Coordinates of C-alpha atoms and ligand atoms in Angstrom, one line a residue:
M1 CA 0.0 0.0 0.0
T2 CA 1.3 3.5 -0.9
K3 CA 2.4 5.4 2.2
I4 CA 2.1 9.2 2.2
A5 CA 4.0 11.1 4.9
V6 CA 2.9 14.6 5.9
L7 CA 5.7 16.7 7.6
K8 CA 5.5 19.2 10.4
E9 CA 6.9 22.4 8.8
A10 CA 10.2 23.6 10.3
A11 CA 10.5 27.1 8.6
P12 CA 10.2 29.9 11.1
G13 CA 6.8 31.6 10.9
E14 CA 5.2 28.8 8.9
T15 CA 1.7 28.0 10.0
R16 CA 0.4 25.9 7.1
C17 CA 0.2 22.2 6.8
A18 CA 0.4 20.1 3.6
A19 CA -2.7 18.0 4.5
V20 CA -6.0 18.7 6.1
P21 CA -8.5 16.0 7.4
E22 CA -10.5 16.4 4.1
T23 CA -7.5 15.5 1.9
V24 CA -6.5 12.7 4.3
K25 CA -9.9 11.1 3.8
K26 CA -9.6 11.5 0.0
F27 CA -6.2 9.8 -0.1
V28 CA -7.5 7.0 2.1
G29 CA -10.3 6.8 -0.4
L30 CA -7.7 6.2 -3.1
G31 CA -6.3 3.3 -1.1
A32 CA -3.3 5.1 0.4
E33 CA -2.0 5.0 4.0
I34 CA -1.4 8.5 5.5
A35 CA 1.1 9.2 8.3
V36 CA 1.1 12.7 9.7
E37 CA 4.0 14.0 11.9
A38 CA 2.7 14.9 15.4
G39 CA 1.8 18.6 15.7
A40 CA 1.9 19.2 11.9
G41 CA -1.6 20.9 12.0
E42 CA -1.0 23.0 15.0
G43 CA -0.5 26.3 13.2
A44 CA -3.7 25.7 11.2
S45 CA -5.7 24.7 14.2
I46 CA -5.9 21.1 13.2
A47 CA -5.3 18.7 16.2
D48 CA -3.5 15.3 15.8
E49 CA -6.9 13.8 16.8
D50 CA -8.6 15.4 13.8
F51 CA -6.1 13.8 11.5
A52 CA -6.5 10.4 13.3
A53 CA -10.3 10.7 13.0
A54 CA -9.9 11.2 9.3
G55 CA -8.0 8.0 9.0
A56 CA -4.3 9.0 9.4
T57 CA -1.7 7.6 11.8
V58 CA 0.2 10.2 13.8
G59 CA 3.8 9.7 14.8
S60 CA 7.3 11.1 15.0
R61 CA 9.3 12.3 11.9
S62 CA 11.2 8.9 11.7
D63 CA 7.9 7.0 12.1
V64 CA 6.2 8.9 9.3
L65 CA 9.3 8.7 7.0
S66 CA 9.9 5.0 7.5
G67 CA 8.7 3.2 4.4
A68 CA 7.1 6.4 2.9
D69 CA 6.6 6.4 -0.9
I70 CA 5.4 10.1 -1.0
I71 CA 6.3 13.0 1.3
L72 CA 4.1 16.1 1.3
C73 CA 5.4 19.4 2.6
I74 CA 4.7 23.2 2.3
N75 CA 8.4 24.5 2.3
S76 CA 11.4 22.5 1.2
P77 CA 12.8 20.6 4.2
E78 CA 16.5 20.4 5.0
A79 CA 17.7 17.3 3.1
A80 CA 19.3 16.0 6.3
S81 CA 16.0 16.1 8.1
L82 CA 14.7 13.5 5.6
S83 CA 17.2 10.7 6.5
G84 CA 15.3 7.5 6.7
A85 CA 13.3 8.2 3.5
K86 CA 14.1 5.5 0.9
P87 CA 15.4 6.3 -2.6
G88 CA 12.7 6.8 -5.2
T89 CA 10.3 8.5 -2.7
L90 CA 8.4 11.5 -4.2
L91 CA 8.9 14.8 -2.3
V92 CA 6.1 17.2 -3.2
G93 CA 5.7 20.8 -2.1
A94 CA 6.8 24.4 -2.7
L95 CA 10.5 23.6 -2.9
D96 CA 11.7 27.0 -4.0
P97 CA 14.3 25.5 -6.4
M98 CA 16.1 28.7 -7.3
R99 CA 16.8 29.9 -3.7
R100 CA 17.2 26.4 -2.1
R101 CA 19.6 24.8 -4.5
E102 CA 21.6 23.2 -1.8
S103 CA 18.5 21.3 -0.5
I104 CA 17.6 20.2 -4.0
D105 CA 21.2 18.8 -4.5
G106 CA 20.7 17.0 -1.2
Y107 CA 17.4 15.4 -2.4
A108 CA 19.2 14.3 -5.5
S109 CA 22.0 12.7 -3.5
A110 CA 19.5 10.9 -1.3
G111 CA 17.8 9.5 -4.4
L112 CA 14.5 11.4 -3.8
E113 CA 12.3 12.5 -6.6
A114 CA 11.7 16.2 -5.8
L115 CA 8.6 17.9 -7.4
A116 CA 8.4 21.7 -7.2
M117 CA 4.7 22.6 -7.2
E118 CA 5.4 26.3 -7.9
W119 CA 6.7 25.3 -11.4
M120 CA 3.3 23.8 -12.4
P121 CA 2.7 24.9 -16.0
R122 CA -0.2 27.4 -16.5
I123 CA -2.4 25.2 -18.6
T124 CA -6.1 24.5 -18.1
R125 CA -5.5 20.9 -17.0
A126 CA -3.3 22.1 -14.1
Q127 CA -5.4 24.9 -12.8
S128 CA -6.7 22.9 -9.8
M129 CA -3.1 22.0 -8.9
D130 CA -1.7 25.6 -9.0
I131 CA -0.4 26.5 -5.5
L132 CA 0.7 30.0 -6.7
S133 CA -2.9 30.8 -7.6
S134 CA -4.5 29.4 -4.5
Q135 CA -2.1 31.2 -2.2
S136 CA -2.1 34.4 -4.2
N137 CA -5.8 34.6 -4.1
L138 CA -5.8 34.6 -0.3
A139 CA -2.9 37.0 -0.2
G140 CA -4.8 39.5 -2.4
Y141 CA -7.7 39.4 0.1
K142 CA -5.5 39.7 3.2
A143 CA -3.6 42.7 1.6
V144 CA -6.7 44.7 1.6
V145 CA -7.8 43.7 5.1
D146 CA -4.3 44.5 6.4
G147 CA -4.3 47.8 4.5
A148 CA -7.7 48.8 5.8
A149 CA -6.6 48.0 9.3
A150 CA -3.6 50.3 9.0
Y151 CA -5.6 53.1 7.4
G152 CA -7.0 55.6 9.9
R153 CA -10.2 56.1 8.0
A154 CA -13.3 54.1 7.0
F155 CA -13.7 52.4 3.7
P156 CA -17.4 52.8 2.7
M157 CA -19.2 56.0 2.3
M158 CA -21.4 56.6 5.3
M159 CA -24.1 59.2 5.6
T160 CA -24.5 59.8 9.3
A161 CA -26.3 62.3 11.5
A162 CA -22.9 63.8 12.3
G163 CA -22.1 64.2 8.6
T164 CA -20.8 62.2 5.7
V165 CA -17.7 60.0 5.6
S166 CA -16.4 59.7 2.1
A167 CA -15.5 56.4 0.4
A168 CA -11.8 55.3 0.4
K169 CA -10.0 55.2 -3.0
V170 CA -8.1 52.0 -3.6
F171 CA -5.7 51.5 -6.5
V172 CA -4.5 48.0 -7.4
M173 CA -1.4 47.7 -9.5
G174 CA -0.9 44.3 -11.2
V175 CA -4.1 42.4 -11.8
G176 CA -3.1 38.8 -11.7
V177 CA -4.7 36.3 -9.3
A178 CA -3.9 38.4 -6.1
G179 CA -4.8 41.7 -7.8
L180 CA -8.2 40.5 -8.9
Q181 CA -9.0 39.3 -5.4
A182 CA -7.8 42.6 -4.0
I183 CA -10.2 44.5 -6.3
A184 CA -13.1 42.3 -5.3
T185 CA -12.3 42.6 -1.6
A186 CA -11.9 46.4 -1.7
R187 CA -15.2 46.7 -3.6
R188 CA -17.0 44.6 -0.9
L189 CA -15.7 47.0 1.7
G190 CA -17.2 49.8 -0.2
A191 CA -14.1 51.5 -1.6
Q192 CA -13.9 53.2 -5.0
V193 CA -11.5 51.0 -6.9
S194 CA -9.2 51.5 -9.9
A195 CA -6.6 49.2 -11.2
T196 CA -3.8 48.9 -13.8
D197 CA -1.8 46.2 -15.5
V198 CA 0.5 45.8 -18.6
R199 CA -1.6 43.0 -20.0
S200 CA -4.5 44.4 -22.0
A201 CA -6.6 41.2 -21.3
T202 CA -7.1 42.4 -17.7
K203 CA -9.0 45.6 -18.7
E204 CA -12.3 43.7 -19.1
Q205 CA -11.7 41.7 -15.9
I206 CA -11.2 45.0 -14.0
Q207 CA -14.4 46.4 -15.4
S208 CA -16.4 43.2 -14.7
L209 CA -15.5 43.6 -11.0
G210 CA -16.9 47.1 -10.9
A211 CA -13.5 48.9 -10.9
K212 CA -12.0 51.5 -13.2
P213 CA -9.1 50.5 -15.5
I214 CA -6.2 53.0 -15.6
F215 CA -4.1 52.0 -18.6
V216 CA -1.2 53.4 -20.6
E217 CA -2.8 54.1 -24.0
N218 CA -0.1 55.8 -26.1
V219 CA 2.5 52.9 -25.9
A220 CA 1.5 49.3 -26.6
G221 CA 1.3 46.9 -23.6
I222 CA 1.1 43.2 -23.8
E223 CA -1.8 42.0 -26.0
G224 CA -3.8 39.0 -24.7
E225 CA -2.5 36.8 -22.0
G226 CA 1.3 36.8 -22.9
S227 CA 3.4 33.6 -22.4
G228 CA 1.6 31.3 -20.0
G229 CA -0.3 34.3 -18.6
Y230 CA 2.8 36.0 -17.3
A231 CA 4.1 39.5 -18.0
T232 CA 7.5 40.4 -19.3
E233 CA 9.7 43.4 -18.7
M234 CA 8.4 46.5 -20.5
S235 CA 10.2 48.8 -22.8
E236 CA 11.8 52.0 -21.4
E237 CA 9.2 54.0 -23.4
Y238 CA 6.4 52.1 -21.7
Q239 CA 7.9 52.4 -18.3
K240 CA 8.1 56.2 -18.7
A241 CA 4.5 56.5 -19.9
Q242 CA 3.4 54.3 -17.0
A243 CA 5.3 56.5 -14.5
E244 CA 3.5 59.6 -15.8
L245 CA 0.2 57.9 -15.5
V246 CA 0.9 56.7 -12.0
S247 CA 2.1 60.2 -10.9
S248 CA -1.2 61.8 -12.0
H249 CA -3.3 59.1 -10.3
I250 CA -1.6 58.2 -7.1
A251 CA -1.9 61.5 -5.2
K252 CA -5.6 60.9 -4.9
Q253 CA -5.4 57.4 -3.6
D254 CA -5.9 56.2 0.1
L255 CA -4.7 52.6 -0.3
V256 CA -2.5 51.3 -3.0
I257 CA -2.0 47.5 -3.4
T258 CA 0.9 46.5 -5.7
T259 CA 1.3 42.9 -6.9
A260 CA 3.4 43.2 -10.1
L261 CA 5.8 40.3 -10.7
I262 CA 7.9 39.2 -13.7
P263 CA 9.0 35.5 -13.5
G264 CA 12.7 35.1 -13.0
R265 CA 13.3 38.9 -12.6
P266 CA 13.2 41.4 -9.8
A267 CA 9.8 42.9 -9.3
P268 CA 9.3 46.0 -11.5
R269 CA 9.5 49.4 -9.7
L270 CA 6.1 51.0 -10.0
I271 CA 6.1 53.7 -7.3
S272 CA 9.1 56.1 -6.7
D273 CA 9.8 57.9 -3.5
A274 CA 8.8 61.2 -5.2
Q275 CA 5.4 59.7 -6.1
L276 CA 4.9 58.5 -2.6
A277 CA 5.5 62.0 -1.3
T278 CA 2.5 63.2 -3.3
M279 CA 0.1 61.0 -1.4
R280 CA -2.0 62.2 1.5
A281 CA -0.5 61.6 5.0
G282 CA -2.2 58.6 6.6
S283 CA -2.4 56.7 3.2
V284 CA -1.3 53.1 3.0
V285 CA 0.6 51.1 0.4
V286 CA 0.7 47.3 0.6
D287 CA 3.5 45.8 -1.5
L288 CA 2.8 42.2 -2.2
A289 CA 6.0 42.0 -4.3
A290 CA 8.2 42.8 -1.3
D291 CA 9.9 39.4 -1.4
A292 CA 10.9 39.9 -5.0
G293 CA 12.5 43.3 -4.4
G294 CA 9.3 45.3 -4.1
N295 CA 7.3 47.4 -6.5
V296 CA 7.6 50.4 -4.1
E297 CA 10.8 52.4 -3.4
G298 CA 11.7 52.2 0.2
C299 CA 9.6 49.0 0.9
V300 CA 11.2 46.6 3.4
A301 CA 10.2 43.0 3.1
G302 CA 8.4 41.8 6.3
E303 CA 8.2 45.2 7.8
S304 CA 6.0 48.2 7.9
V305 CA 7.8 51.6 7.4
T306 CA 6.5 55.1 7.2
K307 CA 7.7 57.6 4.5
H308 CA 6.3 61.1 4.0
G309 CA 3.5 60.1 6.3
V310 CA 2.5 57.1 4.1
T311 CA 2.7 53.6 5.7
I312 CA 4.4 51.0 3.4
I313 CA 3.6 47.4 4.3
G314 CA 6.2 45.0 2.9
A315 CA 3.9 42.1 2.8
T316 CA 5.5 38.6 2.8
N317 CA 3.8 35.3 3.0
L318 CA 0.3 36.7 3.7
A319 CA -1.3 33.3 3.1
R320 CA 0.4 32.2 6.4
S321 CA -1.9 34.5 8.3
L322 CA -4.9 32.6 7.0
A323 CA -3.5 29.2 7.8
A324 CA -6.7 27.2 7.9
D325 CA -7.8 28.3 4.4
S326 CA -4.4 28.4 2.9
S327 CA -3.6 24.8 4.2
A328 CA -7.0 23.6 2.8
L329 CA -6.4 25.0 -0.6
F330 CA -2.7 24.0 -0.7
S331 CA -3.5 20.5 0.3
R332 CA -6.3 20.2 -2.3
N333 CA -3.8 21.4 -4.9
L334 CA -1.5 18.5 -3.8
F335 CA -4.3 16.0 -3.8
N336 CA -5.6 17.2 -7.3
F337 CA -2.1 16.7 -8.7
L338 CA -1.4 13.2 -7.2
S339 CA -4.9 11.9 -7.9
A340 CA -4.8 13.0 -11.5
F341 CA -1.8 10.7 -12.0
W342 CA -3.1 7.9 -9.8
D343 CA -2.9 4.5 -11.3
K344 CA -5.7 2.5 -9.8
E345 CA -4.2 -0.9 -10.5
Q346 CA -0.8 -0.1 -9.1
G347 CA -2.3 1.9 -6.2
R348 CA 0.1 4.8 -6.7
P349 CA 0.8 7.8 -8.9
V350 CA 2.6 7.1 -12.1
L351 CA 4.4 10.2 -13.6
P352 CA 5.1 9.8 -17.3
D353 CA 8.3 11.3 -18.5
D354 CA 6.7 13.0 -21.5
D355 CA 3.9 14.7 -19.6
E356 CA 4.1 18.5 -19.7
I357 CA 3.2 18.8 -16.0
V358 CA 5.8 16.2 -14.9
Q359 CA 8.4 17.9 -17.1
G360 CA 7.6 21.3 -15.5
I361 CA 7.9 20.3 -11.9
R362 CA 10.3 17.3 -11.7
L363 CA 13.6 18.5 -10.3
T364 CA 15.5 15.3 -9.4
Q365 CA 15.3 11.7 -10.3
G366 CA 17.6 8.7 -10.0
G367 CA 20.2 10.6 -8.0
K368 CA 20.5 13.5 -10.5
I369 CA 19.1 16.9 -11.2
V370 CA 16.8 16.5 -14.2
S371 CA 15.1 19.8 -14.4
E372 CA 16.2 21.9 -17.5
R373 CA 15.6 25.1 -15.6
L374 CA 18.1 24.0 -12.9
S375 CA 20.7 22.6 -15.3
A376 CA 20.6 25.7 -17.5
Ligands
NAD1 P1 2.0 37.4 -11.4 O1 1.9 37.1 -9.9 O2 3.2 36.9 -12.2 O3 2.0 39.0 -11.6 C1 0.9 39.8 -11.1 C2 0.4 40.8 -12.1 O4 1.4 41.8 -12.3 C3 0.2 40.2 -13.6 O5 -1.1 40.4 -13.9 C4 1.2 40.9 -14.4 O6 0.7 41.2 -15.7 C5 1.3 42.2 -13.7 N1 2.5 43.1 -14.0 C6 3.8 42.7 -14.3 N2 4.6 43.7 -14.6 C7 3.8 44.8 -14.4 C8 4.0 46.2 -14.6 N3 5.2 46.7 -14.9 N4 2.9 47.1 -14.3 C9 1.7 46.6 -14.0 N5 1.5 45.3 -13.8 C10 2.5 44.4 -14.1 O7 0.7 36.9 -12.1 P2 -0.3 35.8 -11.7 O8 -1.2 36.2 -10.6 O9 0.5 34.6 -11.4 O10 -1.3 35.6 -13.0 C11 -0.8 35.9 -14.3 C12 -1.8 35.3 -15.3 O11 -1.7 33.8 -15.3 C13 -3.2 35.6 -15.1 O12 -3.7 35.9 -16.4 C14 -3.9 34.4 -14.6 O13 -5.2 34.3 -15.0 C15 -3.0 33.3 -15.3 N6 -3.1 32.0 -14.7 C16 -3.4 30.9 -15.4 C17 -3.4 29.7 -14.7 C18 -3.7 28.4 -15.5 O14 -4.2 28.5 -16.6 N7 -3.4 27.2 -14.9 C19 -3.2 29.6 -13.4 C20 -2.9 30.8 -12.7 C21 -2.8 32.0 -13.3

């Protein structure tokens, strides 16, 4: 019987868990045995008993690793912490291959088959397996909630006996998965929302959420969805036109949420210090790209700083602050991936070498690094 081990996360500040009772039941339904490391669900308010009631066994790290065929995790564990896992075991999670190369080399030496879920190709078939989308969606929501909490005024327009409170103005820069959820959340709170992106396809999405698109019109942006839905670096001419557009718009905004990312590159700089200085004191900027260098000049990852009276929140790992939901979505992504490749007769997932998904996420196999992106 295929044994699936679920690790307790060791990364500081991590609250999420790679399985929840619902996915434990689903894996049991597929005929697998699930072993959860004691305390793995603590940060997400899931007790060991809840996992046991769903059909898992609960034990120490060496208990769960012993005889495991698949290891599920959120962050990449230290390779040394997996001693006891047998060669050929699948290790599935957000392995952060570019920044954790040493660990990946360690997995190869141990003969593990490491699968990096963040490299899931952006194709329709893989949508339900996409951890970047599921976690970004929650981060977009939380960015607005955190921004609203730091803002010293109300969001909705209120007509009271003591006078009228005007609606907050929210500007969302970068309308991918996080940006769309940020727009929807700010609208629900009653704000007047505007948004911008370099991909022209987002214009209609912005309008359909009841927000106003603010777009560079005189220089061409990216038509359609671009490669795999991602943006690329824009020309100098475009950047200049965008900066002018932002300068004229930003002074009137109360909360700005920035989410712009370019795969494999530092985050594009969208707001300069001079532009920040034009904003009203008490305004708030939440920079969701803080980890990738930030969209906002002066942003510090993981910290909240004040410049010209404007609070800049360098948001990192916001999904961790919604551990129950982020764990549920992350673990469903893992289940959706493994179950899509589950071979009923063999009672285990079979990953064909020529499958686009497998080629995208497989890092190591047979003691070697096999990912093209890592060997390049
Ligand atoms: P992302 O996190 O890479 O970037 C966030 C947004 O920032 C993007 O919309 C991008 O266009 C924008 N951006 C980049 N540079 C910018 C700049 N200079 N100024 C303004 N905006 C800038 O994006 P994401 O959230 O991962 O989503 C990107 C796309 O991928 C979306 O169209 C999404 O629908 C699509 N997607 C497809 C699948 C799938 O089919 N499986 C899964 C997830 C996302």
